JSON list of C-alpha atoms in Angstrom, two decimals:
[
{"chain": "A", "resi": 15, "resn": "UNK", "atom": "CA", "xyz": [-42.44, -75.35, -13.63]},
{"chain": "A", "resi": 16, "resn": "UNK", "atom": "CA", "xyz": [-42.09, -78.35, -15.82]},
{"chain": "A", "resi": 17, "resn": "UNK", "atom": "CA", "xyz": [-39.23, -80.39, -15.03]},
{"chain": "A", "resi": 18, "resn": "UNK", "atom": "CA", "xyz": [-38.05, -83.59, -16.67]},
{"chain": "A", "resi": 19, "resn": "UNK", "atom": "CA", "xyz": [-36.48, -86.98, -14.88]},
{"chain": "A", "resi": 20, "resn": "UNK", "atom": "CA", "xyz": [-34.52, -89.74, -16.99]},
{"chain": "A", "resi": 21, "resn": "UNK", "atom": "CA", "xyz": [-33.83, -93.10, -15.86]},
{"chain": "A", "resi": 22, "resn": "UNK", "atom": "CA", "xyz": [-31.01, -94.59, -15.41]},
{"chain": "A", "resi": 23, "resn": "UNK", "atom": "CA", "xyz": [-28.42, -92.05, -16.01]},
{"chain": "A", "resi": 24, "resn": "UNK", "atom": "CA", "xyz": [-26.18, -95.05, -17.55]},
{"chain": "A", "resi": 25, "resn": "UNK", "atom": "CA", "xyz": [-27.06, -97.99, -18.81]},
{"chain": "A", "resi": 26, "resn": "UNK", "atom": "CA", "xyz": [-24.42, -100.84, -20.08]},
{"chain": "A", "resi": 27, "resn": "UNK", "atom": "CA", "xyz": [-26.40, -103.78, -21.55]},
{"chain": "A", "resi": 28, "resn": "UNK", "atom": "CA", "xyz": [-24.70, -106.85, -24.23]},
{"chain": "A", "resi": 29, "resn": "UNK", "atom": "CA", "xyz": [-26.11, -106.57, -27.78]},
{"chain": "A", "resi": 30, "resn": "UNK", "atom": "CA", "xyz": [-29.57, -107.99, -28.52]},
{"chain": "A", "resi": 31, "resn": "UNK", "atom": "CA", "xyz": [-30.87, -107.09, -25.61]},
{"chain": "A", "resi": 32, "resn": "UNK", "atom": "CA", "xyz": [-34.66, -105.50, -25.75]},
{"chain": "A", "resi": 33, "resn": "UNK", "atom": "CA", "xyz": [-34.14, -102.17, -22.99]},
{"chain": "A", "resi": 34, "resn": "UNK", "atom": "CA", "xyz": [-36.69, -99.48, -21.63]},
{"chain": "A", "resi": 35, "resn": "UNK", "atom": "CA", "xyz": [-35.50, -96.01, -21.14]},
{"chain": "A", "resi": 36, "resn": "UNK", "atom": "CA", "xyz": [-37.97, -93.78, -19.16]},
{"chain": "A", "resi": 37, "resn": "UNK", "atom": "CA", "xyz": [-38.87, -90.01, -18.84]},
{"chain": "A", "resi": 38, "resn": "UNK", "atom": "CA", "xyz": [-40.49, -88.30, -16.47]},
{"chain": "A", "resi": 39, "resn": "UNK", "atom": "CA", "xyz": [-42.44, -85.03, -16.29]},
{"chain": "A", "resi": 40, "resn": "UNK", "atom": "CA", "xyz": [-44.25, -83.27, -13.47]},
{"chain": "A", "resi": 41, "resn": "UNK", "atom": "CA", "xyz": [-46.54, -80.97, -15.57]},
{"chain": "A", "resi": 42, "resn": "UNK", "atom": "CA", "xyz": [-48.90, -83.15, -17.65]},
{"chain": "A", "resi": 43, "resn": "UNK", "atom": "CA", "xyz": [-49.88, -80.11, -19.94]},
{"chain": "A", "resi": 44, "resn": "UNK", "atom": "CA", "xyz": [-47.34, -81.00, -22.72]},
{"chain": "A", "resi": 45, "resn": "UNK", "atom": "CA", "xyz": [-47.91, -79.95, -26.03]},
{"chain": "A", "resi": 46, "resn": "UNK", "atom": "CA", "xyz": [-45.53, -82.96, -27.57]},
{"chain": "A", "resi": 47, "resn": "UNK", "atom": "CA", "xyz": [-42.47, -85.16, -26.35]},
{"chain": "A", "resi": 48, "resn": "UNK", "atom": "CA", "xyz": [-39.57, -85.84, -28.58]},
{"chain": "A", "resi": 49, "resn": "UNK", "atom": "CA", "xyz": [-36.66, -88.51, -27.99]},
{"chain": "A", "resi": 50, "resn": "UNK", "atom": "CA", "xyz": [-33.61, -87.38, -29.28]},
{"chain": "A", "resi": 51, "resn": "UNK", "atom": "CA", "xyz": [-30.09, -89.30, -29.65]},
{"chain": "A", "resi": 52, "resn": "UNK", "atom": "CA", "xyz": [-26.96, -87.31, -29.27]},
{"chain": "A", "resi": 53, "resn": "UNK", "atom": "CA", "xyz": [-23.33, -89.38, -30.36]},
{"chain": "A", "resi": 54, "resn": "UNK", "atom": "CA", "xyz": [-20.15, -88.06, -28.53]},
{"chain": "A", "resi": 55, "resn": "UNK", "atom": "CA", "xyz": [-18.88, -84.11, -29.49]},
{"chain": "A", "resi": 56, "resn": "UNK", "atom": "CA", "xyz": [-22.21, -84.57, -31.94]},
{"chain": "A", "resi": 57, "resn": "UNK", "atom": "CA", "xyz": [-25.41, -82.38, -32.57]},
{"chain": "A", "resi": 58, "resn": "UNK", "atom": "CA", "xyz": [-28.54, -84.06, -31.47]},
{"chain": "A", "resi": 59, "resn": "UNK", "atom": "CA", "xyz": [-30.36, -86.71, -33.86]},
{"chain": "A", "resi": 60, "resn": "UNK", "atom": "CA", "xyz": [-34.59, -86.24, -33.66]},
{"chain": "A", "resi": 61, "resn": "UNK", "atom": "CA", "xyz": [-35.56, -89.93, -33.36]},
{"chain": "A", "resi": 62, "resn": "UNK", "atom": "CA", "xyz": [-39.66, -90.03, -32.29]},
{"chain": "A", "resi": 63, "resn": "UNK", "atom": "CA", "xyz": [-42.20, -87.06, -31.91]},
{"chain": "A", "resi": 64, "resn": "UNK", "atom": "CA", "xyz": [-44.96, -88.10, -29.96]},
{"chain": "A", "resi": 65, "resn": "UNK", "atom": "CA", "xyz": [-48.10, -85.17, -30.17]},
{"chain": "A", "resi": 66, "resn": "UNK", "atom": "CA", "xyz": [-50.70, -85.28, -27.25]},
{"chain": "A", "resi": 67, "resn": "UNK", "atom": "CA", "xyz": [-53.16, -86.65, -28.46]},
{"chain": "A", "resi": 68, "resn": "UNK", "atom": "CA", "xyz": [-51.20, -89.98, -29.43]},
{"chain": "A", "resi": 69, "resn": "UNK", "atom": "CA", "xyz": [-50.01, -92.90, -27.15]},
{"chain": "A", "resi": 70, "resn": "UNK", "atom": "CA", "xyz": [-47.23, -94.29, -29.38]},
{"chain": "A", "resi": 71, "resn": "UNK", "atom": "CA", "xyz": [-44.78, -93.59, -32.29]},
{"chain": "A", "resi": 72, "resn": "UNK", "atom": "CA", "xyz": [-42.83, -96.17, -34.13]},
{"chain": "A", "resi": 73, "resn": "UNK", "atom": "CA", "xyz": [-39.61, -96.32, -36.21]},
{"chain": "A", "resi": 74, "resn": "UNK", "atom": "CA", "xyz": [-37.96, -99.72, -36.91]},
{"chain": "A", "resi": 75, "resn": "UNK", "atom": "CA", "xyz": [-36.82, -100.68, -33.61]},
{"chain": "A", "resi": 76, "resn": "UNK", "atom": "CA", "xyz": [-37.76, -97.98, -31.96]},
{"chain": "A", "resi": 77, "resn": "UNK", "atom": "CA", "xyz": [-41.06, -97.84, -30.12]},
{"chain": "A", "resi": 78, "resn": "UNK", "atom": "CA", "xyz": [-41.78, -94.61, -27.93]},
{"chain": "A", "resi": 79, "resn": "UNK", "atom": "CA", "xyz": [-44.89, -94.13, -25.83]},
{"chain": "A", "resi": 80, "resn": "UNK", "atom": "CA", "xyz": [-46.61, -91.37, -23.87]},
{"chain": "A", "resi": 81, "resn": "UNK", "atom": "CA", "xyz": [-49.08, -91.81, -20.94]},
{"chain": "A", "resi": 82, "resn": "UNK", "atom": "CA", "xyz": [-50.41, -88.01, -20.25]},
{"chain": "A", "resi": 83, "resn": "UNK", "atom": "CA", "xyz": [-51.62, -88.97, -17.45]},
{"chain": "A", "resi": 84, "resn": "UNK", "atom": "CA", "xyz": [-49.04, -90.51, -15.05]},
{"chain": "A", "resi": 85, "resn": "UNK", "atom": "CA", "xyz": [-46.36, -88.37, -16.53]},
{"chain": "A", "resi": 86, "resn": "UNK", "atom": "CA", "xyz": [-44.09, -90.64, -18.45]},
{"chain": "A", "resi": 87, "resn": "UNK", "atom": "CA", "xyz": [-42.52, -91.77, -21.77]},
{"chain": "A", "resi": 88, "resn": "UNK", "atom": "CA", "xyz": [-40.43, -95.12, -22.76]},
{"chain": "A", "resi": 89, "resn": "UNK", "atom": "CA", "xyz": [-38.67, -95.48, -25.02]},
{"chain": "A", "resi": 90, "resn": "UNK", "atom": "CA", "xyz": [-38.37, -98.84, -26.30]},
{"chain": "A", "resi": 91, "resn": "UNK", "atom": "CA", "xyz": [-35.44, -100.59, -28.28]},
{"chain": "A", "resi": 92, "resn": "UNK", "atom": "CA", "xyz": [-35.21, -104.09, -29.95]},
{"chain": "A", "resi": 93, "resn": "UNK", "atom": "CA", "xyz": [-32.74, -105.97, -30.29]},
{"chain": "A", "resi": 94, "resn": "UNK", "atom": "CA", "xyz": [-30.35, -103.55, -29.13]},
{"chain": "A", "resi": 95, "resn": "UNK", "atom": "CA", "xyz": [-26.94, -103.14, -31.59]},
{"chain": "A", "resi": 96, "resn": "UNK", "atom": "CA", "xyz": [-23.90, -101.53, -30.89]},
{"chain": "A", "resi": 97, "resn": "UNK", "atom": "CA", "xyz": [-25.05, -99.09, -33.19]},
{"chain": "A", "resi": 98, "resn": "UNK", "atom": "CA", "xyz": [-26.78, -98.13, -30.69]},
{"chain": "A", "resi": 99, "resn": "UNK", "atom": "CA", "xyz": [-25.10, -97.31, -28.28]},
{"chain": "A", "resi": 100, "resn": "UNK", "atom": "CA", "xyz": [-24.72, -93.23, -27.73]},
{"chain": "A", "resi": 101, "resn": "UNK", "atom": "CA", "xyz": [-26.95, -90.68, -25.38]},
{"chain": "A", "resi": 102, "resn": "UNK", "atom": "CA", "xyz": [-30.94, -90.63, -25.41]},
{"chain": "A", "resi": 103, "resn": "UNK", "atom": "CA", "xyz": [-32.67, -87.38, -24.30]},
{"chain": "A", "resi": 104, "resn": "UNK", "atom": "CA", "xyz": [-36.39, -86.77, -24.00]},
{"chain": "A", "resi": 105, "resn": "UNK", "atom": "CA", "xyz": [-37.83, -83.17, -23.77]},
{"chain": "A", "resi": 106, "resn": "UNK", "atom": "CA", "xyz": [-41.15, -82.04, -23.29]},
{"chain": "A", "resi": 107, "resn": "UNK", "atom": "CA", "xyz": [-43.30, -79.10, -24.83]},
{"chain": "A", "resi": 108, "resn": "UNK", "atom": "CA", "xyz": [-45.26, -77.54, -22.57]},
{"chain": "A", "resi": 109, "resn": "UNK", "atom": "CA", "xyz": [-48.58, -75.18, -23.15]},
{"chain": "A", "resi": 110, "resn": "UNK", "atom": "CA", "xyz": [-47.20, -72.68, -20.54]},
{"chain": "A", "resi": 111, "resn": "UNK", "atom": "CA", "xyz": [-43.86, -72.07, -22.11]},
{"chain": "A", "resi": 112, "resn": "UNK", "atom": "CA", "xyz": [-42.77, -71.93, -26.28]},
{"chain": "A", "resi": 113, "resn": "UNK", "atom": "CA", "xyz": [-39.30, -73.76, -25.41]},
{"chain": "A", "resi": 114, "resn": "UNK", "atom": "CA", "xyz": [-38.43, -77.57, -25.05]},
{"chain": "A", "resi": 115, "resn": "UNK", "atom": "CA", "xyz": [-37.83, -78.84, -21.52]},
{"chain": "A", "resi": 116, "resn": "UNK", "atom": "CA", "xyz": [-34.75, -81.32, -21.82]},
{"chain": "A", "resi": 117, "resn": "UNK", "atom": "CA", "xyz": [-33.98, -84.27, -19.64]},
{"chain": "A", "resi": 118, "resn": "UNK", "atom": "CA", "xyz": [-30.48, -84.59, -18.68]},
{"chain": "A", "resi": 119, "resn": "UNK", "atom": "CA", "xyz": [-30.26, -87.96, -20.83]},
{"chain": "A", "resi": 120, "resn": "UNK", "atom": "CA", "xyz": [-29.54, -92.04, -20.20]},
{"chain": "A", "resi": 121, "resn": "UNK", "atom": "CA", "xyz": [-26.33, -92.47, -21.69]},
{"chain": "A", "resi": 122, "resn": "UNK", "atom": "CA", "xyz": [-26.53, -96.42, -23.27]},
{"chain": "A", "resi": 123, "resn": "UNK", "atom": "CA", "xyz": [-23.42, -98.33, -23.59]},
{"chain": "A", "resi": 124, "resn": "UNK", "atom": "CA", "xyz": [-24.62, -101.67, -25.77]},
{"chain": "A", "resi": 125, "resn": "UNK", "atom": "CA", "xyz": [-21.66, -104.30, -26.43]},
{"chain": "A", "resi": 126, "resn": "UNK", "atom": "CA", "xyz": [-20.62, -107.06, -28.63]},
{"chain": "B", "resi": 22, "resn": "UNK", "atom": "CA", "xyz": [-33.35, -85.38, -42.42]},
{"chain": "B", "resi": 23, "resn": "UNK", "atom": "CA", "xyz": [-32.34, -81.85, -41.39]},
{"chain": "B", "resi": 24, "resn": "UNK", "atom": "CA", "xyz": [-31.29, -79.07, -43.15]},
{"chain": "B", "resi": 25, "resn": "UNK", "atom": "CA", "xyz": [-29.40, -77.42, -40.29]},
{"chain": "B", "resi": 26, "resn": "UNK", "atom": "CA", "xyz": [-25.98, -76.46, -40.69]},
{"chain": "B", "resi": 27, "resn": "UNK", "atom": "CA", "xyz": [-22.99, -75.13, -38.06]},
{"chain": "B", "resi": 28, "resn": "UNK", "atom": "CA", "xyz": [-19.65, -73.62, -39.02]},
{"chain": "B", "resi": 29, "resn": "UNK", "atom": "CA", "xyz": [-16.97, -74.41, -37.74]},
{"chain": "B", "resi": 30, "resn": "UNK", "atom": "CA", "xyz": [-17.14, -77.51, -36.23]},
{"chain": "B", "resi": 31, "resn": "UNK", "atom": "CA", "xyz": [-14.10, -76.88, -34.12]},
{"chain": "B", "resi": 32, "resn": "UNK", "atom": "CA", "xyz": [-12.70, -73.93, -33.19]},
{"chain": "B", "resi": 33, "resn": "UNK", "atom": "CA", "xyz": [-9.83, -73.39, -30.97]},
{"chain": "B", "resi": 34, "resn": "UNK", "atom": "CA", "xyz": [-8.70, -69.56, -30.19]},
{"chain": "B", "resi": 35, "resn": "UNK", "atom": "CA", "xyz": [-6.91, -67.60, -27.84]},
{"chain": "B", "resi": 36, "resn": "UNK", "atom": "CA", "xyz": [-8.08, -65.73, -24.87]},
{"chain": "B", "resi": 37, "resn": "UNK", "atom": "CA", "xyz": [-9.52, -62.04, -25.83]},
{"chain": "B", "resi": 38, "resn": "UNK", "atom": "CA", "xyz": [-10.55, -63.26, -29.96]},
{"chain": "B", "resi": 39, "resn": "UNK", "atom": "CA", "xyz": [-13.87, -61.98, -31.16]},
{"chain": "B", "resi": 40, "resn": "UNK", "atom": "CA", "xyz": [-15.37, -65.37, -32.57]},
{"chain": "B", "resi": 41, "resn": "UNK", "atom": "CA", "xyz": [-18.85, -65.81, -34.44]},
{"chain": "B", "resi": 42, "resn": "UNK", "atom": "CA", "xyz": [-20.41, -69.33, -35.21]},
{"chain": "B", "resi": 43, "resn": "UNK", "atom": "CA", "xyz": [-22.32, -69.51, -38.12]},
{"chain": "B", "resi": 44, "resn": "UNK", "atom": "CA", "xyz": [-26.00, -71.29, -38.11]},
{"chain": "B", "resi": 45, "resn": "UNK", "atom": "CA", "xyz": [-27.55, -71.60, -41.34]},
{"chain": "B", "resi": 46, "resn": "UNK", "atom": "CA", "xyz": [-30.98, -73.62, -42.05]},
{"chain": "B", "resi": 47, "resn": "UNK", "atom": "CA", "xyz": [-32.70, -73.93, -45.03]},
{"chain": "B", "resi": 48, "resn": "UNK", "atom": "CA", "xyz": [-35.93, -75.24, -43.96]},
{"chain": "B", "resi": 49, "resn": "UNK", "atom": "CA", "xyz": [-37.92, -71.87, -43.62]},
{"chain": "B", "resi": 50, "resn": "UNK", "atom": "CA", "xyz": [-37.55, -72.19, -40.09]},
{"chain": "B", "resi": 51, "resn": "UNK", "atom": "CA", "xyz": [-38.68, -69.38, -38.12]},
{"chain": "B", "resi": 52, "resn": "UNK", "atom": "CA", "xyz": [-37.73, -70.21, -34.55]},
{"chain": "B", "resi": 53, "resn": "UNK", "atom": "CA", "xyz": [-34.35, -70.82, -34.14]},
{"chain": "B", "resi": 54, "resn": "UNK", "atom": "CA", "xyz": [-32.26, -71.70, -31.08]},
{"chain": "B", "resi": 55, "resn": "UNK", "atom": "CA", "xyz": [-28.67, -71.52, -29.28]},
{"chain": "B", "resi": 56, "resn": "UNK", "atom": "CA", "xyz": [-27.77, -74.25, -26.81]},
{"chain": "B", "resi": 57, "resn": "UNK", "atom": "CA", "xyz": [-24.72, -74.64, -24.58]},
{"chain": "B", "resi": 58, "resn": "UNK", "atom": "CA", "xyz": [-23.59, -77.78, -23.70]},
{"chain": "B", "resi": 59, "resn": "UNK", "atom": "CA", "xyz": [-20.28, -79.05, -21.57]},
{"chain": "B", "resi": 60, "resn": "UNK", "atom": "CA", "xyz": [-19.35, -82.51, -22.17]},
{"chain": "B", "resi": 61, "resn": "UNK", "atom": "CA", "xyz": [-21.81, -85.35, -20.52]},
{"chain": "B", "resi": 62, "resn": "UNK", "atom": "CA", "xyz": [-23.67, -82.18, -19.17]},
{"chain": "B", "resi": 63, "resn": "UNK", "atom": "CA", "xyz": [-27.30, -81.30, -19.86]},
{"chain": "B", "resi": 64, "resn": "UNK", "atom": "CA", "xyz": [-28.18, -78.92, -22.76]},
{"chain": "B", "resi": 65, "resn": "UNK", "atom": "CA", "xyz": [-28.88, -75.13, -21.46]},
{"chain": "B", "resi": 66, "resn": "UNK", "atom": "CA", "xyz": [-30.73, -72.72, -23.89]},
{"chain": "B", "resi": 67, "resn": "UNK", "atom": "CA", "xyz": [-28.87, -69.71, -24.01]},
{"chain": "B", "resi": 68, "resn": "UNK", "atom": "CA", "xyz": [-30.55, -67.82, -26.95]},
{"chain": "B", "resi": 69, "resn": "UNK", "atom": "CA", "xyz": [-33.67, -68.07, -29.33]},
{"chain": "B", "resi": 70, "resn": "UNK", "atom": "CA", "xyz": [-35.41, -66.24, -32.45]},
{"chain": "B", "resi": 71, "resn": "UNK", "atom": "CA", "xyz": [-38.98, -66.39, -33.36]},
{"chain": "B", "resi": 72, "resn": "UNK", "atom": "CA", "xyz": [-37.84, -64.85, -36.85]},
{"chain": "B", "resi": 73, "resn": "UNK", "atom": "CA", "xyz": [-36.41, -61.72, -38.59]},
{"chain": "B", "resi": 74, "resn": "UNK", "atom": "CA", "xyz": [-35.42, -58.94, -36.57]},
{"chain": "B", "resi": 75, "resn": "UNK", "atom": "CA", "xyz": [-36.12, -61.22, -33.00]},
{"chain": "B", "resi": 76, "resn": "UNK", "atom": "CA", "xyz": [-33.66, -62.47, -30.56]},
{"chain": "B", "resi": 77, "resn": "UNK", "atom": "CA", "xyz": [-34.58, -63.88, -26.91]},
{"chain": "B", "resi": 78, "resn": "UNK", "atom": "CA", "xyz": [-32.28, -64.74, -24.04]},
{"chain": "B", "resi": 79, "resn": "UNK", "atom": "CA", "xyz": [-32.38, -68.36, -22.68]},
{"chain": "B", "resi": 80, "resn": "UNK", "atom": "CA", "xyz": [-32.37, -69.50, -19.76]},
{"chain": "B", "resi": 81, "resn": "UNK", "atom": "CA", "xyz": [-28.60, -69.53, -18.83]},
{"chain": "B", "resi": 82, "resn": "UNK", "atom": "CA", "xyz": [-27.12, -66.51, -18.83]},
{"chain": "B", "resi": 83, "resn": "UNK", "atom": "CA", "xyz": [-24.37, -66.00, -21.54]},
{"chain": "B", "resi": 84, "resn": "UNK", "atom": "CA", "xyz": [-22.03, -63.23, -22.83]},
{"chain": "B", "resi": 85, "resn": "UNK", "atom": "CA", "xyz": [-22.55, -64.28, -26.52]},
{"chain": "B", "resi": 86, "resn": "UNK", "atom": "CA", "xyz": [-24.65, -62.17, -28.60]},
{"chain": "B", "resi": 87, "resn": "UNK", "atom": "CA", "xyz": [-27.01, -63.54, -31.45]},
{"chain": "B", "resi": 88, "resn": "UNK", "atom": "CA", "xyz": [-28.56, -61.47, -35.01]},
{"chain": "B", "resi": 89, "resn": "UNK", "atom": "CA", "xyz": [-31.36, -62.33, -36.66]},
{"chain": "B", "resi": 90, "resn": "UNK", "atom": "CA", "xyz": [-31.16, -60.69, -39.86]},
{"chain": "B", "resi": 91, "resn": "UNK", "atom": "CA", "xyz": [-32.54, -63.39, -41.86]},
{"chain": "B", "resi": 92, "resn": "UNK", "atom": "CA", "xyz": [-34.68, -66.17, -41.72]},
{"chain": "B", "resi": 93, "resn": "UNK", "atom": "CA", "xyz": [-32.57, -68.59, -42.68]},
{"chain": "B", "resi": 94, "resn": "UNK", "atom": "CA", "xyz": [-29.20, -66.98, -40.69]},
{"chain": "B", "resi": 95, "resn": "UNK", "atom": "CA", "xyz": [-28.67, -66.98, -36.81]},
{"chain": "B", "resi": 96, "resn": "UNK", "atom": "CA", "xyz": [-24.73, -66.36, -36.05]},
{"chain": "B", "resi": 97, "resn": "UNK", "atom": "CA", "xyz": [-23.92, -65.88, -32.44]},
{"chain": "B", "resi": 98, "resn": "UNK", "atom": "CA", "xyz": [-20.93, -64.13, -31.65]},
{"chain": "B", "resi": 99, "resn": "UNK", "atom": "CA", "xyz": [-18.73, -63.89, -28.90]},
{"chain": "B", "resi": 100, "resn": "UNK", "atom": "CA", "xyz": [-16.42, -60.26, -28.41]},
{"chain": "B", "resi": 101, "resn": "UNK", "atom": "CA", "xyz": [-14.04, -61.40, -26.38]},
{"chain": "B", "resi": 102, "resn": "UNK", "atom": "CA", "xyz": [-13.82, -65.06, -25.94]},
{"chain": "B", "resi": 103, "resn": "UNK", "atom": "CA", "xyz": [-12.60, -66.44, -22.32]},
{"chain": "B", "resi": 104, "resn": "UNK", "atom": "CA", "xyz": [-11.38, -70.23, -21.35]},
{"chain": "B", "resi": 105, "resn": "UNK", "atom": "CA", "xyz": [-15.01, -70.53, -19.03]},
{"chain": "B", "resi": 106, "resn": "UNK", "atom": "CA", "xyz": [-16.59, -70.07, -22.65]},
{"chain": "B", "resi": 107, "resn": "UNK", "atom": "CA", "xyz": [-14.93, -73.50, -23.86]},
{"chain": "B", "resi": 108, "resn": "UNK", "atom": "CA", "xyz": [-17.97, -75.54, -24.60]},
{"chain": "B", "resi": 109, "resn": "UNK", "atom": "CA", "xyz": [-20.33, -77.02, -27.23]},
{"chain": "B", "resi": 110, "resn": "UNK", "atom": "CA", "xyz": [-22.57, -74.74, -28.89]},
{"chain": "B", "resi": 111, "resn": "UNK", "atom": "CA", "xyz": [-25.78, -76.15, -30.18]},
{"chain": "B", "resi": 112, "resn": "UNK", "atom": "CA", "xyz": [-27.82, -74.18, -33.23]},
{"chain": "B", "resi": 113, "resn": "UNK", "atom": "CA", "xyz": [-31.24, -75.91, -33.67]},
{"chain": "B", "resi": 114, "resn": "UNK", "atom": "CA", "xyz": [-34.58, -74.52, -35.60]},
{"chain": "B", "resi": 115, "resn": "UNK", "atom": "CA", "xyz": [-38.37, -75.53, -35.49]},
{"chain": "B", "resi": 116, "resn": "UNK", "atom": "CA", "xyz": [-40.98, -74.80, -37.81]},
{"chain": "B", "resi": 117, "resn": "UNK", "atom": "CA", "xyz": [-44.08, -73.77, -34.84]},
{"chain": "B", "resi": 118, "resn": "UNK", "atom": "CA", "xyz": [-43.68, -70.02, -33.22]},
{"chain": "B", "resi": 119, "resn": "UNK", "atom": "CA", "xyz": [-45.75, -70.38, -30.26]},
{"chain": "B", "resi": 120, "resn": "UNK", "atom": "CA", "xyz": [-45.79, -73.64, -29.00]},
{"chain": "B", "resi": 121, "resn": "UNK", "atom": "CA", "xyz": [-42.47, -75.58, -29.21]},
{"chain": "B", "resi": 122, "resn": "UNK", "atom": "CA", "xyz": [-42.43, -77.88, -31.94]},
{"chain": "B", "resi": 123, "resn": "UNK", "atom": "CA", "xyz": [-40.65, -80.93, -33.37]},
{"chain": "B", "resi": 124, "resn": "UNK", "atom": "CA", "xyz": [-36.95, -79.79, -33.42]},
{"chain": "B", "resi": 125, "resn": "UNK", "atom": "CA", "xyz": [-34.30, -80.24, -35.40]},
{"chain": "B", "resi": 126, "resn": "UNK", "atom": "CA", "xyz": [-30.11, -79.87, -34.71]},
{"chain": "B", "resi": 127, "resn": "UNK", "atom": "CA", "xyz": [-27.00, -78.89, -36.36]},
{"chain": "B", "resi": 128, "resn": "UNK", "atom": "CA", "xyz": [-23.37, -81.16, -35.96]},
{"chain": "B", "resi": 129, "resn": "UNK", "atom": "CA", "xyz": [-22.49, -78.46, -32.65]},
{"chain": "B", "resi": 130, "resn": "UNK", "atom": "CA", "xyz": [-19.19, -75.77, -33.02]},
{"chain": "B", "resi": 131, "resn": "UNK", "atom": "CA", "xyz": [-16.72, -77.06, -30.02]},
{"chain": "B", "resi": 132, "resn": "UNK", "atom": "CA", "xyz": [-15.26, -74.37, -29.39]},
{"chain": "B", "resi": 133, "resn": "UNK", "atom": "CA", "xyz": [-12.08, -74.10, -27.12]},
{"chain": "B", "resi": 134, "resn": "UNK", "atom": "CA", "xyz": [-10.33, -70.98, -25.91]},
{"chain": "B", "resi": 135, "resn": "UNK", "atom": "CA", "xyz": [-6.81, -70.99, -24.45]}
]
């Protein structure tokens, strides 16, 4: 059963920081990973959708990558903004199931 | 961006109301979702569609009941609505059927009952 790790649960950083969020996965059958964003009593906001056969997607500061192999996913941000600061989830899909496997999320905190 | 919309965005009802929240997408979509979430919790799917005429339980188990009458329509309805059902409800839709695909999510309906 595919299960999926985020780390750190909270993170509280000042702005312009560069930061790392990580996923984990135990089943390295995926199908596709896809970082999401999710702002307080909000739906969540698709942000990167990384297939298998790829190692990285990129959108302006953004930077996500996937290693199949070892089971994990960063996401990386640049020059972090207040902006910025809300929930990131990852989720996984897997061969052996049709449904997205979610993370329970990092929540990010970035201040002036 | 998304074409995925939720009505109402809050709702706040008395114990024992029938309530339906409407999830409308205009993408062509034919796998839609249902996701429960409680505040700073982790999302729990609680219903899914692969299209017209389909409807799937999640993973949690829930009371609410979904339709699937059209493509672009998947309400989810609740017949008597109870204070442990005070939550966020998530409606989200992907384009793939069997393998689970990029997905995309409406605003949520909070709903609270009293």
């Amino acid at each position: 059963k595919q299960e999926v790790t985020q780390i750190p649960a909270a993170l509280s950083v000042p702005e312009g920081e560069n930061l790392v969020l990580n996923c984990s996965f135990t089943d390295s059958a995926i199908y596709n990973l896809q970082w999401f964003r999710q702002d307080p009593g909000k739906g969540l906001t698709s942000l990167l959708l990384i297939q298998s056969s790829q190692r990285e997607q990129t959108s302006g500061r953004l930077n996500a990558s996937l290693d199949k192999s070892s089971g994990r996913s960063t996401l990386y941000i640049a020059a972090s903004q207040p902006g910025d600061s809300a929930t990131y989830l990852c989720a996984v899909g897997s061969y052996n199931t049709d449904k997205l496997i979610f993370g329970t999320g990092t929540r990010l905190q970035v201040f002036p | 961006e998304a074409d995925i919309y939720q009505t109402p965005r809050y709702l706040v009802i008395g114990t024992g109301k029938k309530i339906t929240l409407e999830c409308s997408q205009t993408m062509g979509h034919d796998k839609m979702y249902w996701y429960q979430q409680d505040p700073g919790m982790e999302l729990h799917l609680i219903h899914y569609s692969y299209g017209v005429n389909s409807t799937e339980k999640g993973d949690l188990s829930s009371e609410s009941t979904v339709s699937r009458i059209r493509t672009e329509h998947f309400p989810l309805t609740l017949e008597s609505a109870r204070p442990s059902h005070t939550s966020q409800y998530l409606c989200a839709s992907s384009e793939t059927i069997d393998i689970a695909g990029e997905l995309f999510f409406g605003e949520g309906s909070r709903l609270t009952v009293l």
